[in-house]
Amino acid sequence: RAPVASRWRLGTAVPRGPAMDLFGDLRRMNKRQLYYQVLNFAMIVSSALMIWKGLIVITGSESPIVVVLSGSMEPAFHRGDLLFLTNFHDDPIRAGEIVVFKVEGRDIPIVHRVTKIHEKENGNIKFLTKGDNNEVDDRGLYKEGQNWLEKKDVVGRARGFLPYVGMVTIIMNDYPKFKYALLAVMGAYVLLKRES
């Protein structure tokens, strides 16, 4: 008979959680399998980056997809809506158009509607924005002393949207632990997934 301690280690009495299974799977892989899975993961990440860069080139926007983070544009857009943007410089900005713009001193772009256009004699256009759900225009959001936006401030113009698809992004921003847990699970799945 095996000693009690050995039976305890070898038997089914030791609880095994998902983390123990993960490390067990990694230990059972030979080096070649592990390298293959790491390369597979790297290919997925690089493919996603190439698609993103391709979208930037096609749309002319530095950020071709954005998520609406507030309710300032309701009822046109709601918090969590995913917007598709373009930013072709030949296309003039018009009143009524929804633009995404960056303001100096703020990290997060703002999605609001163009309410007024001010065109100078030399052809330069300045414009004013406002959220549909806001009572006042955005002059309070612009940098100090700035009363109008210019084309250089525009990240893109809304061309389409998917409702509430961006809620995942909002949840990940609001709960960073959830984001890291999700990334860890996805990375583990890719690393441990074996080709059949």
mmCIF file of C-alpha atoms in Angstrom:
data_model
loop_
_atom_site.group_PDB
_atom_site.id
_atom_site.type_symbol
_atom_site.label_atom_id
_atom_site.label_comp_id
_atom_site.label_asym_id
_atom_site.label_seq_id
_atom_site.Cartn_x
_atom_site.Cartn_y
_atom_site.Cartn_z
ATOM 1 C CA ARG A 1 0.000 0.000 0.000
ATOM 2 C CA ALA A 2 1.156 3.531 -0.776
ATOM 3 C CA PRO A 3 1.600 5.886 2.148
ATOM 4 C CA VAL A 4 -1.326 8.212 2.932
ATOM 5 C CA ALA A 5 0.539 11.370 1.769
ATOM 6 C CA SER A 6 1.253 9.813 -1.643
ATOM 7 C CA ARG A 7 -2.349 8.722 -2.098
ATOM 8 C CA TRP A 8 -3.455 12.273 -1.251
ATOM 9 C CA ARG A 9 -1.164 13.759 -3.932
ATOM 10 C CA LEU A 10 -1.987 11.232 -6.619
ATOM 11 C CA GLY A 11 -5.679 10.818 -5.920
ATOM 12 C CA THR A 12 -8.597 12.981 -6.957
ATOM 13 C CA ALA A 13 -8.836 14.696 -3.570
ATOM 14 C CA VAL A 14 -6.609 17.622 -4.666
ATOM 15 C CA PRO A 15 -8.850 20.386 -6.067
ATOM 16 C CA ARG A 16 -7.852 21.512 -9.567
ATOM 17 C CA GLY A 17 -8.979 24.881 -10.830
ATOM 18 C CA PRO A 18 -8.730 26.391 -14.325
ATOM 19 C CA ALA A 19 -5.329 27.932 -13.490
ATOM 20 C CA MET A 20 -3.912 24.521 -12.526
ATOM 21 C CA ASP A 21 -5.254 23.023 -15.782
ATOM 22 C CA LEU A 22 -3.674 25.869 -17.761
ATOM 23 C CA PHE A 23 -0.225 25.352 -16.269
ATOM 24 C CA GLY A 24 -0.600 21.596 -16.638
ATOM 25 C CA ASP A 25 -1.380 21.991 -20.348
ATOM 26 C CA LEU A 26 1.628 24.283 -20.785
ATOM 27 C CA ARG A 27 3.920 21.768 -19.060
ATOM 28 C CA ARG A 28 2.666 18.908 -21.253
ATOM 29 C CA MET A 29 3.454 20.808 -24.477
ATOM 30 C CA ASN A 30 6.809 20.176 -26.036
ATOM 31 C CA LYS A 31 8.918 23.174 -27.085
ATOM 32 C CA ARG A 32 7.905 22.904 -30.721
ATOM 33 C CA GLN A 33 4.186 23.013 -29.874
ATOM 34 C CA LEU A 34 4.721 25.956 -27.551
ATOM 35 C CA TYR A 35 6.674 27.913 -30.205
ATOM 36 C CA TYR A 36 3.940 27.136 -32.727
ATOM 37 C CA GLN A 37 1.217 28.443 -30.392
ATOM 38 C CA VAL A 38 3.210 31.600 -29.569
ATOM 39 C CA LEU A 39 3.717 32.242 -33.309
ATOM 40 C CA ASN A 40 0.005 31.658 -33.860
ATOM 41 C CA PHE A 41 -0.814 34.246 -31.194
ATOM 42 C CA ALA A 42 1.679 36.737 -32.700
ATOM 43 C CA MET A 43 0.107 36.258 -36.146
ATOM 44 C CA ILE A 44 -3.369 37.033 -34.766
ATOM 45 C CA VAL A 45 -2.118 40.209 -33.068
ATOM 46 C CA SER A 46 -0.169 41.376 -36.140
ATOM 47 C CA SER A 47 -3.150 40.642 -38.425
ATOM 48 C CA ALA A 48 -5.394 42.785 -36.225
ATOM 49 C CA LEU A 49 -2.839 45.624 -36.350
ATOM 50 C CA MET A 50 -2.560 45.343 -40.155
ATOM 51 C CA ILE A 51 -6.357 45.489 -40.526
ATOM 52 C CA TRP A 52 -6.457 48.576 -38.275
ATOM 53 C CA LYS A 53 -3.695 50.316 -40.278
ATOM 54 C CA GLY A 54 -5.480 49.384 -43.521
ATOM 55 C CA LEU A 55 -8.690 50.966 -42.239
ATOM 56 C CA ILE A 56 -6.762 54.131 -41.377
ATOM 57 C CA VAL A 57 -5.466 54.361 -44.957
ATOM 58 C CA ILE A 58 -8.859 53.585 -46.560
ATOM 59 C CA THR A 59 -10.921 55.973 -44.392
ATOM 60 C CA GLY A 60 -8.383 58.789 -44.059
ATOM 61 C CA SER A 61 -9.118 58.883 -40.329
ATOM 62 C CA GLU A 62 -6.534 58.291 -37.587
ATOM 63 C CA SER A 63 -9.278 56.467 -35.683
ATOM 64 C CA PRO A 64 -11.740 54.854 -38.128
ATOM 65 C CA ILE A 65 -13.880 53.294 -35.376
ATOM 66 C CA VAL A 66 -14.879 55.012 -32.111
ATOM 67 C CA VAL A 67 -17.285 54.283 -29.274
ATOM 68 C CA VAL A 68 -19.757 56.878 -27.999
ATOM 69 C CA LEU A 69 -18.903 57.299 -24.309
ATOM 70 C CA SER A 70 -21.632 59.686 -23.151
ATOM 71 C CA GLY A 71 -25.288 60.518 -23.716
ATOM 72 C CA SER A 72 -24.597 63.989 -25.148
ATOM 73 C CA MET A 73 -25.686 62.947 -28.659
ATOM 74 C CA GLU A 74 -28.971 61.254 -27.738
ATOM 75 C CA PRO A 75 -31.291 60.495 -29.471
ATOM 76 C CA ALA A 76 -29.014 60.284 -32.556
ATOM 77 C CA PHE A 77 -26.415 58.103 -30.806
ATOM 78 C CA HIS A 78 -26.485 56.409 -27.425
ATOM 79 C CA ARG A 79 -23.712 55.482 -25.017
ATOM 80 C CA GLY A 80 -22.006 52.345 -26.340
ATOM 81 C CA ASP A 81 -22.808 52.868 -30.024
ATOM 82 C CA LEU A 82 -19.924 52.015 -32.356
ATOM 83 C CA LEU A 83 -19.305 54.709 -35.006
ATOM 84 C CA PHE A 84 -17.583 54.258 -38.362
ATOM 85 C CA LEU A 85 -15.649 57.345 -39.460
ATOM 86 C CA THR A 86 -14.080 58.774 -42.589
ATOM 87 C CA ASN A 87 -12.001 61.926 -42.870
ATOM 88 C CA PHE A 88 -11.407 62.851 -46.493
ATOM 89 C CA HIS A 89 -9.846 66.327 -46.590
ATOM 90 C CA ASP A 90 -11.374 67.240 -49.991
ATOM 91 C CA ASP A 91 -14.891 66.843 -48.584
ATOM 92 C CA PRO A 92 -16.044 70.150 -46.994
ATOM 93 C CA ILE A 93 -17.538 70.156 -43.502
ATOM 94 C CA ARG A 94 -21.223 71.095 -43.473
ATOM 95 C CA ALA A 95 -23.625 72.286 -40.787
ATOM 96 C CA GLY A 96 -25.646 69.375 -39.395
ATOM 97 C CA GLU A 97 -22.834 66.869 -39.922
ATOM 98 C CA ILE A 98 -21.682 64.764 -36.953
ATOM 99 C CA VAL A 99 -17.934 65.009 -36.368
ATOM 100 C CA VAL A 100 -15.470 63.472 -33.956
ATOM 101 C CA PHE A 101 -12.882 65.997 -32.820
ATOM 102 C CA LYS A 102 -9.942 66.250 -30.448
ATOM 103 C CA VAL A 103 -9.335 69.232 -28.240
ATOM 104 C CA GLU A 104 -5.901 70.156 -26.922
ATOM 105 C CA GLY A 105 -5.602 68.998 -23.310
ATOM 106 C CA ARG A 106 -8.173 66.200 -23.643
ATOM 107 C CA ASP A 107 -7.213 62.609 -24.411
ATOM 108 C CA ILE A 108 -10.646 61.358 -25.473
ATOM 109 C CA PRO A 109 -12.219 62.563 -28.746
ATOM 110 C CA ILE A 110 -15.700 64.117 -28.620
ATOM 111 C CA VAL A 111 -18.637 63.178 -30.891
ATOM 112 C CA HIS A 112 -20.892 66.210 -31.578
ATOM 113 C CA ARG A 113 -22.838 67.894 -34.367
ATOM 114 C CA VAL A 114 -21.638 70.902 -36.388
ATOM 115 C CA THR A 115 -24.088 73.761 -35.725
ATOM 116 C CA LYS A 116 -22.435 76.781 -37.375
ATOM 117 C CA ILE A 117 -19.917 77.265 -40.166
ATOM 118 C CA HIS A 118 -17.730 80.385 -40.435
ATOM 119 C CA GLU A 119 -15.985 80.619 -43.808
ATOM 120 C CA LYS A 120 -13.267 83.201 -44.375
ATOM 121 C CA GLU A 121 -12.557 84.893 -47.686
ATOM 122 C CA ASN A 122 -9.376 82.846 -48.152
ATOM 123 C CA GLY A 123 -11.434 79.624 -48.030
ATOM 124 C CA ASN A 124 -10.517 78.567 -44.467
ATOM 125 C CA ILE A 125 -13.455 77.129 -42.594
ATOM 126 C CA LYS A 126 -14.054 77.318 -38.870
ATOM 127 C CA PHE A 127 -17.032 75.721 -37.197
ATOM 128 C CA LEU A 128 -18.877 75.362 -33.927
ATOM 129 C CA THR A 129 -20.200 72.096 -32.463
ATOM 130 C CA LYS A 130 -22.834 71.069 -29.935
ATOM 131 C CA GLY A 131 -24.153 67.802 -28.535
ATOM 132 C CA ASP A 132 -27.789 67.173 -29.539
ATOM 133 C CA ASN A 133 -28.652 66.481 -25.890
ATOM 134 C CA ASN A 134 -26.723 69.516 -24.541
ATOM 135 C CA GLU A 135 -28.261 72.927 -23.920
ATOM 136 C CA VAL A 136 -25.179 74.977 -24.844
ATOM 137 C CA ASP A 137 -22.554 74.802 -27.573
ATOM 138 C CA ASP A 138 -19.078 73.309 -27.051
ATOM 139 C CA ARG A 139 -17.092 76.517 -26.526
ATOM 140 C CA GLY A 140 -16.685 75.495 -22.882
ATOM 141 C CA LEU A 141 -15.016 72.239 -24.031
ATOM 142 C CA TYR A 142 -12.517 73.840 -26.393
ATOM 143 C CA LYS A 143 -9.109 74.939 -25.138
ATOM 144 C CA GLU A 144 -8.951 78.290 -23.406
ATOM 145 C CA GLY A 145 -9.406 81.172 -25.834
ATOM 146 C CA GLN A 146 -10.610 78.907 -28.665
ATOM 147 C CA ASN A 147 -14.075 79.781 -30.010
ATOM 148 C CA TRP A 148 -14.128 77.689 -33.194
ATOM 149 C CA LEU A 149 -12.791 74.358 -34.402
ATOM 150 C CA GLU A 150 -10.745 73.944 -37.553
ATOM 151 C CA LYS A 151 -10.405 71.024 -39.932
ATOM 152 C CA LYS A 152 -7.145 69.977 -38.224
ATOM 153 C CA ASP A 153 -9.108 69.256 -35.020
ATOM 154 C CA VAL A 154 -11.365 66.701 -36.750
ATOM 155 C CA VAL A 155 -10.566 63.005 -36.279
ATOM 156 C CA GLY A 156 -13.401 61.873 -38.528
ATOM 157 C CA ARG A 157 -17.023 62.202 -39.573
ATOM 158 C CA ALA A 158 -19.699 59.686 -38.680
ATOM 159 C CA ARG A 159 -20.741 57.585 -41.697
ATOM 160 C CA GLY A 160 -22.522 54.715 -39.959
ATOM 161 C CA PHE A 161 -22.969 53.011 -36.604
ATOM 162 C CA LEU A 162 -23.791 49.775 -34.807
ATOM 163 C CA PRO A 163 -25.963 50.275 -31.730
ATOM 164 C CA TYR A 164 -24.545 49.304 -28.317
ATOM 165 C CA VAL A 165 -21.729 47.125 -29.741
ATOM 166 C CA GLY A 166 -19.175 49.320 -27.982
ATOM 167 C CA MET A 167 -20.539 48.561 -24.491
ATOM 168 C CA VAL A 168 -17.781 45.953 -24.142
ATOM 169 C CA THR A 169 -15.200 48.728 -24.521
ATOM 170 C CA ILE A 170 -16.967 50.874 -21.920
ATOM 171 C CA ILE A 171 -17.113 47.961 -19.463
ATOM 172 C CA MET A 172 -13.396 47.257 -20.008
ATOM 173 C CA ASN A 173 -12.547 50.933 -19.379
ATOM 174 C CA ASP A 174 -14.750 51.118 -16.286
ATOM 175 C CA TYR A 175 -13.475 47.797 -14.868
ATOM 176 C CA PRO A 176 -9.770 47.317 -15.755
ATOM 177 C CA LYS A 177 -9.611 43.959 -13.904
ATOM 178 C CA PHE A 178 -12.273 42.606 -16.276
ATOM 179 C CA LYS A 179 -10.192 43.799 -19.242
ATOM 180 C CA TYR A 180 -7.041 42.025 -18.029
ATOM 181 C CA ALA A 181 -8.970 38.862 -17.188
ATOM 182 C CA LEU A 182 -10.550 38.822 -20.668
ATOM 183 C CA LEU A 183 -7.182 39.375 -22.351
ATOM 184 C CA ALA A 184 -5.611 36.598 -20.240
ATOM 185 C CA VAL A 185 -8.385 34.153 -21.145
ATOM 186 C CA MET A 186 -8.120 35.001 -24.855
ATOM 187 C CA GLY A 187 -4.325 34.677 -24.792
ATOM 188 C CA ALA A 188 -4.522 31.344 -22.955
ATOM 189 C CA TYR A 189 -7.114 30.049 -25.423
ATOM 190 C CA VAL A 190 -4.931 30.906 -28.414
ATOM 191 C CA LEU A 191 -1.804 29.452 -26.796
ATOM 192 C CA LEU A 192 -3.467 26.214 -25.721
ATOM 193 C CA LYS A 193 -5.714 25.600 -28.696
ATOM 194 C CA ARG A 194 -4.372 22.600 -30.564
ATOM 195 C CA GLU A 195 -4.892 21.976 -34.239
ATOM 196 C CA SER A 196 -7.020 18.889 -34.809
#
